Amino acid sequence: MSGFIMSVVLPALCTFAAVRPPMPRHSSRSNLWFWLGYLINEQPFLGLAVLAASTVPTLSTGVGTPAWWLAAALTAVPACGMAALAVRARSARGVLKRALADGPGIRMVRGRLPLLRVLLLPFVSWRPGVRRLRNRRYGDARTQRLDVYVPRSRPHGAPVLLYLHGGGFVTGSKLLGARPLLHRLAGRGWVCASANYRLRTAYGHSLEDARQAVAWLRHHAGELGADPSRVVVAGGSAGAHLAATVALTDDSISGAIGLYGYYGPAGEGASPHALLHAEAPPFLIVHGSLDTLVLSADARRFADELAAVSDAPVAFAELPGTQHNFDYFHSLRLHAVGDAVESFAGWVTRAGPGQPAG
């Protein structure tokens, strides 16, 4: 019985950390509550499967005895919590839909839910209609590499999306973050890229790399089947900081997308807050209400300040019960985010930079 209790305690603790983690006062690069609750918050179905595998052997014996009833009660607590997490994840769609309608006035598409991927293959992003061009060099530094995701159908004049990974400017990889989103958009005719950039160095080097990656994609647009005039920059966490800065300082960017983004001071105090202006491109900012690494209040403040000065729409969606890094693998929540990203990116690239969208 003691082994059974231990097999239930950890799932229960992780479920508690996902349902309602204690919120820190300030943003930070890491904390225990994030690591405990992150995976089960995005994949409660996986948590239920693990819980069942560890408890069914015990529950299959001694049915009706006092020990059995105790074991069943102990199992039911985290199981109900995981079921609640799955239900809560569905609320993201409504929030995203309202954010797009109230800001840019966009009607959010509803893509087909990849249920088998969500339930059985959440960590597999590969799609048969997408080809990945690996480790293309966009600069001389060792880390200046990007992967390009292109449709196998050889597009012509496709819009471009560049994704910049998170990691607090000290860690991270182009192989982490947004892989399902990149494959999804490439499968629908986009040319997408995910770039590494210099880490553990001056912030200006990371920003320079982000700009060089955009320039490389524009320079090679012809061979990739892309339209260099229709470029969207996106990023997660620290990558959202870089994407926002590029979008606010390059007037040929069609739009910017920040997922669980950090927008505060970096390096020598550089911050997108200091770059806000009326000619900024449209922004989609998506953040989790329970993000314990970058507080939602910080992202909301950036969105409010940008909306106050920009002539272009700013859509801000605060997703209920959502943690950091929610774009790493397939989930019910990420499917809704993917619908919002596709709707927003399609809208801004149809309009083009510097033109009114409608």
XYZ file of C-alpha atoms in Angstrom:
358
model
C 0.000 0.000 0.000
C 2.870 2.390 0.720
C 4.138 2.024 -2.862
C 0.646 2.769 -4.161
C 0.385 5.905 -2.036
C 3.691 7.169 -3.392
C 2.480 6.553 -6.962
C -0.506 8.810 -6.245
C 1.221 11.544 -4.247
C 3.351 12.898 -7.103
C 0.465 13.104 -9.642
C -1.642 14.757 -6.954
C 1.074 17.318 -6.204
C 1.576 18.046 -9.922
C -2.160 18.424 -10.388
C -2.361 20.863 -7.484
C 0.541 22.852 -8.958
C -1.316 23.008 -12.275
C -4.771 23.831 -10.933
C -3.726 26.759 -8.764
C 0.005 27.359 -8.251
C 1.081 29.979 -5.713
C 1.821 33.050 -7.811
C 5.176 34.789 -7.308
C 5.396 38.531 -6.874
C 7.813 38.996 -9.749
C 8.681 37.298 -13.026
C 11.581 34.836 -12.869
C 13.431 32.421 -15.121
C 12.401 29.310 -13.204
C 10.514 28.067 -10.160
C 9.392 24.779 -8.681
C 5.686 25.319 -9.345
C 6.276 25.708 -13.061
C 8.208 22.447 -13.328
C 5.701 20.532 -11.202
C 2.553 21.640 -12.991
C 3.596 22.481 -16.538
C 3.367 19.104 -18.292
C 0.169 17.933 -16.651
C -1.489 21.306 -17.245
C -0.934 21.030 -20.991
C -1.418 17.256 -21.198
C -3.911 16.095 -18.528
C -4.742 13.102 -20.741
C -1.158 11.912 -20.436
C -1.386 12.417 -16.688
C -4.554 10.323 -16.526
C -2.860 7.549 -18.499
C 0.145 7.509 -16.156
C -2.117 7.586 -13.106
C -4.179 4.684 -14.439
C -1.090 2.618 -15.247
C 0.276 3.084 -11.728
C -2.961 2.478 -9.808
C -4.984 -0.095 -11.777
C -2.899 -3.067 -10.523
C -3.726 -2.110 -6.938
C -7.369 -1.291 -7.629
C -7.898 -4.584 -9.436
C -7.416 -6.526 -6.216
C -9.363 -6.546 -2.987
C -12.454 -4.886 -4.451
C -14.843 -3.757 -1.725
C -12.400 -3.958 1.158
C -11.612 -0.901 3.302
C -8.123 -0.716 1.754
C -9.654 -0.761 -1.733
C -12.013 2.096 -0.918
C -9.119 4.117 0.484
C -7.071 3.468 -2.666
C -10.009 4.436 -4.881
C -10.518 7.691 -2.974
C -6.831 8.574 -3.172
C -6.865 7.939 -6.926
C -10.058 9.902 -7.516
C -8.621 13.161 -6.159
C -5.874 13.704 -8.806
C -8.054 12.085 -11.495
C -10.806 14.650 -10.927
C -8.205 17.419 -10.935
C -6.817 16.255 -14.274
C -10.308 16.070 -15.744
C -10.884 19.645 -14.566
C -7.654 20.709 -16.283
C -8.882 19.245 -19.575
C -12.174 21.109 -19.266
C -10.404 24.343 -18.359
C -8.146 24.103 -21.415
C -11.222 24.365 -23.649
C -11.907 27.879 -22.321
C -8.929 29.226 -24.280
C -10.910 29.264 -27.521
C -13.534 31.698 -26.296
C -10.931 34.085 -24.894
C -8.918 34.066 -28.116
C -12.025 34.495 -30.231
C -13.092 37.572 -28.263
C -9.605 39.078 -28.335
C -9.460 38.875 -32.135
C -12.995 40.169 -32.546
C -12.628 43.074 -30.099
C -9.180 44.169 -31.312
C -8.600 43.720 -35.051
C -12.163 42.586 -35.730
C -10.989 39.183 -37.009
C -13.214 36.150 -37.197
C -11.189 33.247 -35.828
C -10.952 30.173 -38.014
C -11.662 26.756 -36.548
C -9.210 24.170 -37.769
C -9.773 20.438 -37.510
C -8.825 19.172 -34.065
C -5.957 16.647 -34.375
C -7.451 14.460 -31.653
C -5.158 11.490 -32.239
C -2.112 13.738 -31.934
C -3.443 15.363 -28.769
C -4.254 12.034 -27.129
C -1.610 9.664 -28.489
C 1.192 11.611 -30.204
C 1.402 14.996 -28.471
C 5.164 15.287 -28.989
C 5.117 14.494 -32.737
C 4.901 17.614 -34.912
C 5.870 16.087 -38.280
C 3.408 16.393 -41.173
C 3.734 14.574 -44.491
C 3.101 17.723 -46.537
C 5.883 19.733 -44.879
C 9.604 19.648 -45.606
C 12.155 20.875 -43.063
C 15.321 22.522 -44.412
C 17.765 22.180 -41.538
C 20.525 24.417 -40.227
C 20.559 27.103 -42.878
C 23.293 29.631 -42.067
C 22.157 33.233 -41.848
C 25.435 34.546 -40.381
C 29.016 33.620 -39.611
C 28.599 32.795 -35.907
C 28.246 29.128 -35.003
C 24.789 29.620 -33.501
C 23.400 31.638 -36.416
C 21.366 28.797 -37.878
C 17.711 28.440 -38.712
C 15.365 25.684 -39.835
C 12.894 26.450 -42.605
C 9.551 24.648 -42.905
C 8.128 24.730 -46.426
C 5.187 23.022 -48.126
C 6.200 20.106 -50.329
C 3.861 21.560 -52.959
C 6.470 24.251 -53.768
C 4.628 27.501 -52.944
C 4.870 30.746 -54.862
C 4.550 34.077 -53.084
C 3.833 32.498 -49.706
C 3.742 34.638 -46.558
C 6.610 34.167 -44.096
C 6.647 33.624 -40.347
C 9.846 33.689 -38.284
C 9.706 32.210 -34.778
C 12.260 33.049 -32.080
C 12.561 30.662 -29.135
C 12.558 31.541 -25.458
C 15.058 30.789 -22.725
C 15.798 34.066 -20.975
C 18.558 34.928 -23.505
C 20.775 32.285 -21.874
C 19.383 28.976 -23.132
C 16.923 27.527 -25.657
C 16.921 26.122 -29.162
C 15.138 26.400 -32.496
C 13.987 22.824 -31.855
C 11.947 23.961 -28.847
C 8.759 25.965 -29.010
C 6.052 26.319 -31.653
C 6.954 23.192 -33.624
C 3.254 22.221 -33.975
C 2.421 25.776 -35.071
C 5.223 25.912 -37.637
C 4.234 22.587 -39.166
C 0.593 23.635 -39.197
C 1.219 26.914 -41.012
C 3.665 25.320 -43.460
C 1.049 22.682 -44.178
C -1.303 25.498 -45.153
C 1.084 27.141 -47.591
C 3.291 29.320 -45.393
C 7.075 29.465 -45.339
C 8.059 29.283 -41.673
C 11.406 29.415 -39.905
C 12.697 28.887 -36.390
C 16.046 30.483 -35.612
C 18.803 29.996 -33.105
C 20.537 33.160 -31.954
C 23.531 34.020 -29.824
C 22.989 33.367 -26.107
C 24.812 34.297 -22.907
C 26.162 37.401 -24.584
C 25.172 41.041 -25.019
C 21.464 41.473 -25.724
C 22.399 43.455 -28.831
C 23.888 40.312 -30.376
C 20.627 38.411 -29.928
C 18.683 41.294 -31.454
C 21.150 41.593 -34.330
C 20.702 37.880 -35.021
C 16.909 38.232 -35.102
C 17.221 41.025 -37.658
C 19.717 39.019 -39.711
C 17.353 36.058 -39.744
C 14.589 38.279 -41.149
C 17.001 39.649 -43.762
C 18.093 36.112 -44.736
C 14.497 35.006 -45.256
C 13.805 38.021 -47.430
C 16.990 37.497 -49.449
C 16.157 33.831 -50.065
C 12.433 34.353 -50.532
C 12.590 33.550 -54.247
C 14.134 30.110 -53.815
C 11.813 29.328 -50.914
C 8.684 30.366 -52.809
C 8.006 33.203 -50.379
C 6.919 36.814 -50.632
C 9.552 39.032 -48.941
C 7.011 41.806 -48.393
C 4.778 39.652 -46.165
C 6.740 38.788 -43.029
C 5.354 38.083 -39.561
C 7.702 37.818 -36.568
C 6.734 35.689 -33.586
C 8.364 34.409 -30.439
C 7.901 32.851 -27.054
C 9.129 34.343 -23.762
C 12.498 36.027 -24.497
C 11.851 35.341 -28.180
C 8.703 37.463 -27.938
C 10.893 40.290 -26.611
C 13.082 40.016 -29.717
C 10.096 39.687 -32.053
C 8.417 42.759 -30.560
C 11.612 44.795 -30.809
C 12.138 43.814 -34.448
C 8.524 44.623 -35.289
C 8.727 48.017 -33.585
C 11.943 49.001 -35.392
C 11.333 47.555 -38.879
C 8.513 49.275 -40.732
C 8.251 46.471 -43.304
C 7.069 43.844 -40.807
C 3.439 42.873 -41.406
C 2.640 41.818 -37.860
C 4.007 40.459 -34.584
C 2.938 37.616 -32.309
C 4.062 37.260 -28.699
C 3.378 34.024 -26.820
C 3.963 34.026 -23.044
C 6.291 36.927 -23.765
C 8.724 38.810 -21.595
C 8.784 42.518 -22.537
C 10.762 44.032 -19.657
C 14.369 45.280 -19.516
C 17.066 43.095 -21.089
C 20.792 43.575 -21.324
C 21.499 47.274 -20.835
C 17.894 48.010 -20.002
C 16.613 47.547 -23.560
C 12.855 47.056 -23.600
C 10.071 47.120 -26.216
C 8.248 49.506 -23.868
C 10.685 52.240 -24.911
C 10.032 51.695 -28.629
C 6.260 52.084 -28.833
C 4.977 54.365 -31.594
C 1.893 55.032 -33.676
C 3.178 53.239 -36.789
C 3.698 49.897 -35.020
C 2.327 46.885 -36.929
C -0.618 44.855 -35.598
C 0.193 42.711 -32.552
C -1.280 39.500 -31.173
C -0.210 38.941 -27.559
C -1.219 35.675 -25.885
C -0.386 34.984 -22.255
C -1.397 32.601 -19.489
C -3.237 33.772 -16.401
C -1.219 31.324 -14.265
C 2.168 31.924 -15.849
C 4.583 31.719 -12.918
C 7.674 32.680 -14.963
C 6.426 35.837 -16.681
C 3.435 37.276 -14.863
C 0.357 37.992 -16.951
C 0.187 41.503 -15.487
C 3.515 42.313 -17.150
C 2.281 41.207 -20.568
C -1.026 43.020 -20.099
C 0.821 46.221 -19.243
C 2.820 46.033 -22.460
C -0.323 45.359 -24.498
C -2.164 48.285 -22.888
C 0.717 50.709 -23.438
C 1.098 49.615 -27.053
C -2.628 49.892 -27.738
C -2.640 53.411 -26.267
C -0.189 54.752 -28.871
C -0.452 52.457 -31.906
C -2.746 53.150 -34.834
C -2.793 49.402 -35.603
C -4.897 46.906 -33.631
C -3.501 45.109 -30.596
C -5.193 41.840 -29.616
C -4.451 40.631 -26.092
C -5.680 37.248 -24.858
C -5.121 36.084 -21.282
C -5.779 32.354 -21.294
C -7.389 30.962 -18.117
C -5.307 28.476 -16.158
C -2.384 28.604 -18.574
C 1.305 28.343 -17.719
C 4.469 29.264 -19.633
C 5.673 27.387 -22.757
C 2.201 26.362 -23.908
C 3.276 25.996 -27.560
C 5.730 23.110 -27.114
C 3.465 20.204 -28.075
C -0.044 19.340 -29.203
C -2.835 20.044 -26.711
C -6.412 21.256 -26.681
C -5.169 24.686 -25.663
C -2.508 24.910 -28.363
C -5.032 23.920 -31.019
C -7.095 26.993 -30.105
C -3.957 29.150 -30.040
C -3.056 27.785 -33.482
C -6.453 28.828 -34.821
C -5.893 32.342 -33.450
C -2.341 32.578 -34.806
C -3.403 31.387 -38.248
C -6.331 33.825 -38.308
C -4.226 36.788 -37.193
C -1.224 36.002 -39.418
C -3.450 35.492 -42.435
C -5.212 38.782 -41.786
C -2.075 40.908 -41.451
C -0.352 39.371 -44.480
C -3.371 39.881 -46.693
C -3.211 43.558 -45.832
C 0.559 43.895 -46.129
C 2.819 46.236 -44.137
C 1.737 49.837 -43.925
C -1.709 49.107 -45.399
C -5.069 49.019 -43.651
C -6.351 45.500 -43.071
C -9.945 44.605 -43.400
